């Protein structure tokens, strides 16, 4: 019996070894290195190993940091709220109103097609769409809704969040749809028989039962938006910044220790948010 | 057929708008890539032509996109194969509930939520400080795996949660060894899902930008090359490239779907003989 037990753990570890090795080499070590480098000093062209709080002092001493940090959280929260409402609605439609599996698959695949174009190219193509003489403005003007082109459509917070919603709503739809599909349909009938209105069923039955899907989707959207640096650059026309852009700007200037310090702060923020969310849901049980 | 409630029509309309929103950029790219030779990156169209597709094949107009395309393809295949193999092994491992499985799982989730740019920065620093030098096939390959493996493993969890262990017990009762059970029972049953893992692995790698940004070294992958083009190419040639890569993605997905159909057909043929007598 005892031998059996040992061999179970041994075989388990042998099978998991490649995964553990990849994570050790390409996740744990690099992150440790970032933490170490964040205490180094740097000159214009090189890094000097040291144990100095210089980078952090500079980071926390600059008002820019707080503004950028606030911006990062703002983008994350707004994008989260919008993708949640939109993603839930789309998932609800697919799960409860589309009746045949074939149609569900077809409509779902239809949602994934745009993701086969390169992210970056899709982002650039918002420019002819939202720009001063873009499709959106000329359409609105021809309908007589507006007289002059709307300037805030492009290179603004609006366009940044629009791009986030465009990129990440599907990450919300998939897990919510997955949990909705596993709701026992007789529960809905029971609610109906007990006299609940459609809205009451939604609030008291469907939403509590899809909580785990909502959490998983939220984790995806929040981490993707918090860690982004390229969407904000393209869609704000380099006019606003988030933590990711701060890091990538430092990298472009070869200021690795400074980039590492910002990275550590970003990492801590993201991990705290996720730890809070994970307290509410057990991912493994939900798949 | 029972009558549809009003909410069905409202939700259908929202869904249709959502699709329109998703397809907006793709369609814009598609239209603008046929811009006439005098046309620019924005509307209006100045004639219709294949000029910009032709430009894609002129070396001086676009730099090394074909080289970067080749590298992305090779890297995607490397990541795909590794993801499939490592995910199957890890999926089997987690079923054994070995000591420390919880910690490893937490790490997998961490790998999923840690911002890509951090992995990129860390791996890039590690390889350059370690004197190894960054290259897409070493550091780039590794940092992409930290993104594809969590997805692969999560799919394996979903698969094994629905897997009936009775099949394995039956095989063991018939005297099959552990390897034979895996090779002849488990793998054929989960094969269609492995297509999913493979597709995820390939497409996530093929389109990955942030994780390869600081780990690819001097030879660009396709997303990096496209990123470079956005700063110095100001003609619709970039839209032509977008249209072409979308077409290519369609071909890839069609291939995978075809393979899936083939596997499912095989499974039905080799499927249950229950009730057919002996």
XYZ file of C-alpha atoms in Angstrom:
565
model
C 0.000 0.000 0.000
C 2.730 2.351 1.045
C 4.734 1.567 -2.084
C 1.666 2.226 -4.189
C 1.272 5.637 -2.633
C 4.883 6.611 -3.248
C 4.704 5.513 -6.869
C 1.533 7.556 -7.369
C 3.302 10.729 -6.216
C 6.422 9.799 -8.163
C 4.575 9.137 -11.414
C 2.542 12.273 -10.856
C 5.657 14.374 -10.560
C 7.356 12.679 -13.507
C 4.358 13.473 -15.705
C 4.146 17.017 -14.396
C 7.907 17.572 -14.660
C 7.947 19.180 -18.147
C 5.262 21.662 -17.115
C 7.011 22.413 -13.827
C 10.324 22.852 -15.638
C 8.913 25.310 -18.185
C 7.261 27.334 -15.422
C 10.424 27.320 -13.337
C 12.667 28.424 -16.211
C 10.400 30.875 -17.971
C 8.183 32.190 -15.208
C 9.654 31.910 -11.706
C 13.287 32.643 -12.570
C 12.499 35.613 -14.828
C 10.113 37.132 -12.284
C 12.722 36.692 -9.524
C 15.247 38.341 -11.808
C 12.899 41.297 -12.340
C 12.583 41.700 -8.565
C 16.374 41.592 -8.200
C 17.017 44.003 -11.059
C 14.461 46.445 -9.637
C 16.998 47.140 -6.848
C 19.873 47.724 -9.278
C 21.154 51.103 -10.329
C 21.523 52.240 -13.876
C 23.475 54.728 -15.901
C 22.540 55.843 -19.390
C 24.002 52.740 -20.991
C 24.462 50.044 -18.378
C 23.129 48.471 -15.216
C 25.035 48.210 -11.975
C 24.164 45.407 -9.550
C 23.294 46.997 -6.214
C 20.758 46.984 -3.460
C 19.224 50.387 -3.706
C 15.692 51.686 -3.340
C 16.472 54.419 -5.869
C 14.059 53.136 -8.506
C 11.205 52.765 -6.061
C 11.890 56.169 -4.508
C 11.793 57.721 -7.939
C 8.654 55.794 -8.867
C 6.694 56.641 -5.740
C 8.075 60.172 -5.601
C 6.714 61.115 -9.007
C 3.138 62.377 -9.394
C 3.119 60.846 -12.896
C 3.138 57.376 -11.341
C -0.057 57.972 -9.420
C -1.818 59.445 -12.417
C -0.756 56.498 -14.571
C -1.700 54.013 -11.880
C -5.120 55.614 -11.590
C -5.475 55.498 -15.382
C -4.593 51.789 -15.445
C -7.207 50.934 -12.819
C -9.751 53.176 -14.538
C -9.310 51.407 -17.898
C -9.501 48.035 -16.155
C -12.700 48.824 -14.246
C -14.578 50.451 -17.125
C -13.558 47.733 -19.602
C -14.524 45.111 -17.034
C -17.975 46.607 -16.480
C -18.694 46.933 -20.204
C -17.383 43.487 -21.186
C -19.304 41.945 -18.273
C -22.679 43.375 -19.288
C -22.102 42.766 -22.989
C -20.513 39.335 -22.502
C -23.268 38.196 -20.141
C -25.968 39.311 -22.567
C -24.342 37.555 -25.515
C -23.728 34.373 -23.492
C -27.321 34.457 -22.218
C -28.634 34.761 -25.757
C -26.473 31.870 -26.989
C -27.214 29.611 -24.013
C -30.929 30.156 -23.485
C -32.398 31.558 -26.664
C -30.528 29.643 -29.337
C -32.094 26.224 -29.191
C -30.025 23.887 -31.313
C -26.434 22.955 -30.606
C -25.527 23.403 -34.268
C -26.698 26.998 -34.250
C -24.885 27.656 -30.993
C -21.657 26.372 -32.534
C -22.183 28.318 -35.764
C -22.943 31.604 -33.987
C -20.047 31.100 -31.607
C -17.592 30.418 -34.441
C -18.904 33.544 -36.139
C -17.804 35.488 -33.041
C -14.279 34.069 -33.197
C -13.557 34.763 -36.876
C -12.380 38.382 -36.385
C -9.783 37.123 -33.922
C -7.924 35.452 -36.738
C -6.664 38.810 -37.965
C -3.561 40.123 -36.256
C -4.410 42.171 -33.146
C -2.251 45.050 -34.242
C -3.725 45.320 -37.706
C -7.232 45.197 -36.241
C -6.323 48.075 -33.971
C -4.974 50.226 -36.798
C -8.128 49.657 -38.770
C -10.109 51.544 -36.141
C -8.379 54.656 -37.440
C -10.182 54.832 -40.807
C -13.336 53.858 -38.948
C -13.286 56.414 -36.123
C -11.128 59.184 -37.561
C -12.222 62.716 -38.426
C -13.296 61.690 -41.933
C -13.905 58.111 -40.936
C -16.899 55.899 -41.542
C -18.495 56.628 -38.161
C -18.367 60.393 -38.528
C -19.457 60.503 -42.164
C -22.343 58.136 -41.458
C -23.545 60.187 -38.484
C -23.245 63.392 -40.503
C -25.139 61.985 -43.471
C -27.921 60.937 -41.108
C -27.983 64.465 -39.752
C -27.281 63.327 -36.190
C -24.282 65.637 -35.899
C -23.161 68.735 -37.809
C -19.409 68.584 -37.289
C -17.152 65.504 -36.957
C -16.837 64.213 -33.384
C -13.249 64.665 -32.275
C -13.410 62.379 -29.254
C -14.069 59.242 -31.269
C -10.402 58.565 -31.931
C -7.240 58.998 -29.827
C -9.196 59.332 -26.607
C -10.210 57.284 -23.573
C -13.295 56.363 -25.555
C -11.320 54.711 -28.337
C -9.003 52.951 -25.869
C -11.935 51.363 -24.045
C -13.699 50.603 -27.314
C -10.632 48.647 -28.430
C -10.411 46.784 -25.115
C -14.079 45.828 -25.320
C -13.541 44.712 -28.890
C -10.502 42.606 -28.005
C -11.645 41.019 -24.761
C -15.445 40.609 -24.655
C -15.065 37.089 -26.001
C -12.930 36.190 -22.973
C -16.006 37.021 -20.902
C -18.498 35.248 -23.183
C -16.755 31.857 -23.213
C -16.579 31.096 -19.458
C -20.049 32.527 -18.777
C -21.528 30.528 -21.652
C -19.755 27.426 -20.320
C -21.348 27.737 -16.868
C -24.754 28.659 -18.281
C -24.800 25.514 -20.400
C -24.488 23.453 -17.244
C -27.470 25.034 -15.481
C -30.210 22.433 -15.139
C -33.066 23.727 -17.298
C -35.646 22.328 -14.841
C -34.521 24.946 -12.317
C -35.730 27.651 -14.679
C -39.040 25.848 -15.148
C -39.377 25.519 -11.385
C -38.811 29.249 -10.972
C -41.392 29.890 -13.658
C -43.908 27.508 -12.055
C -43.381 29.180 -8.691
C -44.498 32.410 -10.283
C -41.169 34.183 -10.778
C -41.044 36.745 -13.562
C -38.335 36.487 -16.233
C -36.364 39.182 -14.476
C -36.665 37.512 -11.060
C -35.462 34.219 -12.542
C -32.505 36.018 -14.063
C -31.504 37.737 -10.820
C -32.262 34.943 -8.352
C -31.457 31.813 -10.367
C -29.309 32.438 -13.437
C -26.871 35.033 -12.094
C -26.011 33.159 -8.852
C -25.457 29.959 -10.852
C -23.169 31.678 -13.375
C -21.084 33.386 -10.705
C -18.052 31.193 -11.333
C -18.076 31.867 -15.075
C -18.385 35.575 -14.390
C -15.377 35.392 -12.055
C -13.191 33.537 -14.557
C -14.123 35.982 -17.304
C -13.423 38.890 -14.965
C -9.977 37.527 -14.140
C -9.145 37.332 -17.851
C -10.380 40.803 -18.708
C -8.852 42.545 -15.695
C -5.407 40.978 -16.097
C -5.340 41.501 -19.860
C -6.298 45.161 -19.570
C -3.990 45.850 -16.622
C -1.026 44.296 -18.425
C -1.677 45.903 -21.791
C 0.693 48.472 -23.231
C 0.093 48.441 -26.933
C -3.655 49.112 -27.165
C -3.295 52.224 -25.060
C -0.425 53.436 -27.220
C -2.224 52.969 -30.534
C -5.720 53.976 -29.537
C -4.835 57.027 -27.457
C -2.432 58.241 -30.135
C 0.313 58.142 -27.455
C -1.621 60.733 -25.453
C -2.397 58.712 -22.360
C -0.489 56.076 -20.486
C -0.938 53.059 -18.291
C 1.555 51.025 -16.249
C 2.393 48.809 -19.211
C 3.372 51.811 -21.316
C 5.506 53.138 -18.494
C 7.378 49.833 -18.497
C 7.748 49.684 -22.256
C 8.955 53.312 -22.406
C 11.656 52.522 -19.848
C 12.628 49.450 -21.836
C 12.893 51.521 -25.005
C 15.301 53.821 -23.137
C 17.207 50.763 -21.861
C 16.354 51.756 -18.283
C 15.819 48.157 -17.199
C 16.066 48.664 -13.404
C 13.429 51.375 -13.543
C 11.229 49.212 -15.802
C 11.674 46.327 -13.371
C 10.533 48.422 -10.405
C 7.368 49.494 -12.241
C 6.862 45.863 -13.256
C 7.046 44.739 -9.615
C 4.389 47.274 -8.615
C 2.158 46.218 -11.512
C 2.641 42.554 -10.633
C 1.737 43.124 -6.993
C -1.429 44.996 -7.989
C -2.575 42.332 -10.439
C -1.854 39.448 -8.062
C -3.743 41.139 -5.224
C -6.794 41.686 -7.420
C -6.729 38.102 -8.657
C -6.222 36.676 -5.165
C -9.311 38.561 -4.076
C -11.323 37.164 -7.002
C -10.009 33.617 -6.492
C -11.267 33.581 -2.926
C -14.745 33.599 -4.403
C -14.334 30.810 -6.952
C -12.504 27.499 -7.378
C -11.426 27.413 -11.024
C -10.636 23.706 -11.260
C -14.092 22.609 -10.187
C -15.733 24.828 -12.751
C -14.259 23.464 -15.964
C -42.597 25.395 -32.100
C -43.568 27.605 -29.191
C -43.796 31.328 -29.691
C -40.618 33.327 -29.002
C -40.852 35.880 -26.174
C -40.125 39.537 -26.828
C -36.759 39.250 -25.063
C -35.612 36.890 -27.828
C -35.937 39.616 -30.445
C -34.265 42.226 -28.268
C -31.352 39.900 -27.524
C -31.074 38.857 -31.170
C -30.774 42.496 -32.128
C -28.058 43.034 -29.488
C -26.220 39.960 -30.724
C -26.404 41.176 -34.319
C -24.985 44.556 -33.281
C -22.247 42.793 -31.330
C -21.287 40.809 -34.444
C -21.265 43.987 -36.507
C -18.989 45.572 -33.906
C -16.649 42.567 -33.956
C -16.502 42.520 -37.749
C -16.156 46.283 -38.202
C -12.358 46.399 -38.241
C -11.990 43.168 -40.205
C -14.331 44.469 -42.897
C -12.614 47.864 -42.973
C -9.277 46.129 -43.516
C -10.793 43.933 -46.202
C -12.206 46.891 -48.141
C -9.196 49.188 -47.774
C -6.742 46.517 -48.890
C -8.221 46.859 -52.390
C -7.451 50.590 -52.371
C -6.244 51.995 -55.702
C -2.505 52.733 -56.205
C -3.029 56.411 -55.301
C -5.117 55.680 -52.218
C -4.089 56.079 -48.601
C -4.676 54.417 -45.261
C -8.113 55.984 -44.854
C -11.271 56.455 -46.848
C -12.215 57.515 -49.460
C -11.266 54.739 -51.847
C -9.327 55.966 -54.859
C -10.247 53.244 -57.274
C -10.098 49.509 -56.776
C -6.989 47.456 -57.415
C -4.794 44.562 -56.355
C -1.829 46.945 -56.309
C -1.113 46.558 -52.573
C -1.239 42.777 -52.685
C 1.293 42.946 -55.478
C 3.440 45.250 -53.321
C 3.553 42.548 -50.635
C 5.718 40.505 -52.940
C 8.148 43.348 -53.673
C 11.074 43.064 -51.282
C 11.810 46.790 -51.009
C 8.224 47.753 -50.163
C 7.718 45.634 -47.099
C 11.034 44.419 -45.745
C 11.335 40.872 -44.519
C 7.711 39.849 -44.036
C 8.122 36.479 -45.721
C 11.090 35.607 -43.535
C 9.167 36.639 -40.445
C 6.138 34.698 -41.645
C 8.303 31.583 -41.995
C 9.708 32.072 -38.492
C 6.231 32.583 -37.009
C 5.042 29.424 -38.728
C 7.945 27.333 -37.414
C 7.629 28.819 -33.938
C 3.851 28.231 -33.960
C 4.367 24.570 -34.857
C 7.070 24.152 -32.181
C 4.816 25.708 -29.552
C 1.844 23.674 -30.756
C 3.553 20.290 -30.485
C 5.128 21.106 -27.116
C 1.838 22.427 -25.748
C -0.056 19.290 -26.761
C 2.520 16.864 -25.329
C 3.199 18.749 -22.098
C -0.523 19.415 -21.498
C -1.458 15.738 -21.905
C 1.295 14.698 -19.489
C 0.345 17.367 -16.963
C -3.359 16.575 -17.354
C -2.637 12.912 -16.550
C -0.407 13.976 -13.659
C -3.106 16.099 -12.042
C -5.500 13.133 -12.107
C -3.083 11.309 -9.806
C -3.504 14.004 -7.148
C 0.205 13.957 -6.331
C 1.583 15.870 -3.375
C 2.212 19.465 -4.347
C -0.342 19.453 -7.154
C -2.067 22.413 -5.538
C 1.043 24.554 -5.620
C 1.767 23.664 -9.237
C -1.792 24.573 -10.162
C -1.448 27.962 -8.475
C 1.660 28.504 -10.578
C -0.247 27.681 -13.747
C -2.881 30.276 -12.837
C -0.110 32.753 -12.040
C 1.343 32.090 -15.477
C -2.013 32.970 -16.977
C -2.524 36.222 -15.089
C 0.994 37.680 -14.961
C 1.081 40.436 -17.603
C 2.838 39.360 -20.795
C 5.242 42.264 -20.762
C 6.673 41.083 -17.424
C 7.413 37.631 -18.783
C 8.906 39.248 -21.861
C 11.095 41.567 -19.794
C 12.170 38.862 -17.344
C 13.010 36.214 -19.917
C 14.756 38.789 -22.091
C 16.878 39.963 -19.151
C 17.635 36.395 -18.103
C 18.914 35.368 -21.527
C 20.878 38.535 -22.196
C 22.393 38.727 -18.690
C 23.123 35.001 -18.737
C 25.111 35.516 -21.918
C 22.901 33.139 -23.895
C 21.558 35.792 -26.223
C 17.879 36.108 -27.079
C 16.518 34.211 -30.065
C 12.956 33.477 -31.104
C 13.529 29.720 -31.006
C 14.887 29.674 -27.437
C 13.797 32.594 -25.263
C 10.859 33.440 -27.535
C 9.741 29.821 -27.571
C 9.913 29.537 -23.763
C 8.088 32.736 -22.986
C 5.263 31.790 -25.377
C 4.889 28.440 -23.613
C 4.062 30.238 -20.346
C 0.990 31.551 -22.169
C -0.101 28.481 -24.177
C 0.475 25.794 -21.519
C -2.082 27.180 -19.014
C -4.717 27.183 -21.760
C -3.747 23.664 -22.794
C -3.907 22.431 -19.212
C -7.277 24.087 -18.538
C -8.689 22.355 -21.619
C -7.241 19.046 -20.369
C -8.964 19.590 -17.010
C -12.259 20.171 -18.771
C -11.659 17.000 -20.792
C -10.707 14.762 -17.866
C -13.556 16.108 -15.705
C -15.902 14.593 -18.284
C -13.851 11.443 -18.825
C -15.431 8.217 -17.603
C -12.771 6.202 -15.669
C -14.809 3.056 -16.310
C -13.102 2.801 -19.725
C -9.697 2.585 -18.105
C -10.885 0.121 -15.475
C -12.314 -2.048 -18.222
C -8.989 -1.955 -20.078
C -7.079 -2.842 -16.912
C -9.479 -5.690 -16.161
C -8.702 -7.054 -19.595
C -5.045 -7.068 -18.644
C -3.847 -3.946 -20.458
C -0.702 -2.305 -19.083
C -0.742 1.355 -18.050
C 0.866 2.346 -21.352
C -1.509 0.203 -23.418
C -4.480 1.738 -21.595
C -3.194 5.202 -22.397
C -2.270 4.434 -26.000
C -5.341 2.407 -27.007
C -8.090 3.730 -24.734
C -7.466 7.169 -23.256
C -5.735 8.924 -26.162
C -8.203 7.828 -28.875
C -11.102 9.007 -26.702
C -9.626 12.431 -25.979
C -8.144 12.917 -29.472
C -10.787 15.408 -30.701
C -10.107 17.656 -27.706
C -6.394 17.499 -28.428
C -7.173 19.166 -31.759
C -8.541 22.027 -29.682
C -5.364 22.192 -27.607
C -3.264 22.174 -30.773
C -5.328 24.918 -32.395
C -5.069 27.045 -29.263
C -1.326 26.469 -29.051
C -0.720 27.412 -32.655
C -2.929 30.474 -32.887
C -1.899 31.912 -29.511
C 1.731 31.608 -30.546
C 1.217 32.785 -34.124
C -0.449 36.008 -32.977
C 1.603 36.603 -29.813
C 3.205 39.997 -29.669
C 4.051 41.112 -26.112
C 5.809 37.935 -25.042
C 8.064 37.873 -28.082
C 8.775 41.609 -28.103
C 11.873 41.385 -25.883
C 12.668 37.726 -26.409
C 12.856 37.323 -30.184
C 16.267 38.883 -30.735
C 17.309 40.272 -34.074
C 15.005 38.123 -36.218
C 11.385 39.259 -36.031
C 8.301 37.080 -35.917
C 5.333 38.201 -38.024
C 3.484 40.198 -35.306
C 6.727 42.023 -34.470
C 7.316 42.747 -38.152
C 3.767 44.093 -38.444
C 4.345 46.236 -35.359
C 7.442 47.642 -37.003
C 5.481 48.306 -40.183
C 2.909 50.397 -38.303
C 5.546 52.973 -37.526
C 7.197 53.247 -40.917
C 4.740 51.953 -43.514
C 2.042 54.452 -44.373
C 0.417 52.727 -47.310
C -2.458 50.239 -47.550
C 0.125 47.477 -48.032
C -0.354 46.798 -44.331
C -4.080 46.220 -44.891
C -3.277 43.862 -47.748
C -1.062 41.971 -45.329
C -3.942 41.923 -42.814
C -6.339 40.490 -45.380
C -3.802 37.893 -46.441
C -3.042 36.773 -42.868
C -6.782 36.505 -42.131
C -7.139 34.272 -45.198
C -4.244 32.189 -43.943
C -5.902 31.847 -40.520
C -9.086 30.647 -42.221
C -7.101 27.950 -43.984
C -5.505 26.851 -40.686
C -8.834 26.685 -38.863
C -10.460 24.857 -41.779
C -7.616 22.312 -41.671
C -8.116 21.733 -37.943
C -11.898 21.448 -38.325
C -11.417 18.958 -41.155
C -9.092 16.917 -38.984
C -11.652 17.031 -36.172
C -14.409 15.741 -38.469
C -12.099 12.965 -39.620
C -11.331 11.905 -36.044
C -14.979 11.983 -35.054
C -15.918 9.895 -38.054
C -13.244 7.380 -37.072
C -14.552 7.324 -33.524
C -18.094 6.620 -34.655
C -16.873 3.820 -36.905
C -14.706 2.264 -34.202
C -17.279 3.093 -31.562
C -19.520 0.981 -29.392
C -20.489 -2.529 -30.434
C -22.803 -2.859 -27.465
C -25.833 -5.004 -28.133
C -24.443 -6.416 -31.394
C -23.927 -9.805 -29.784
C -20.900 -12.053 -29.942
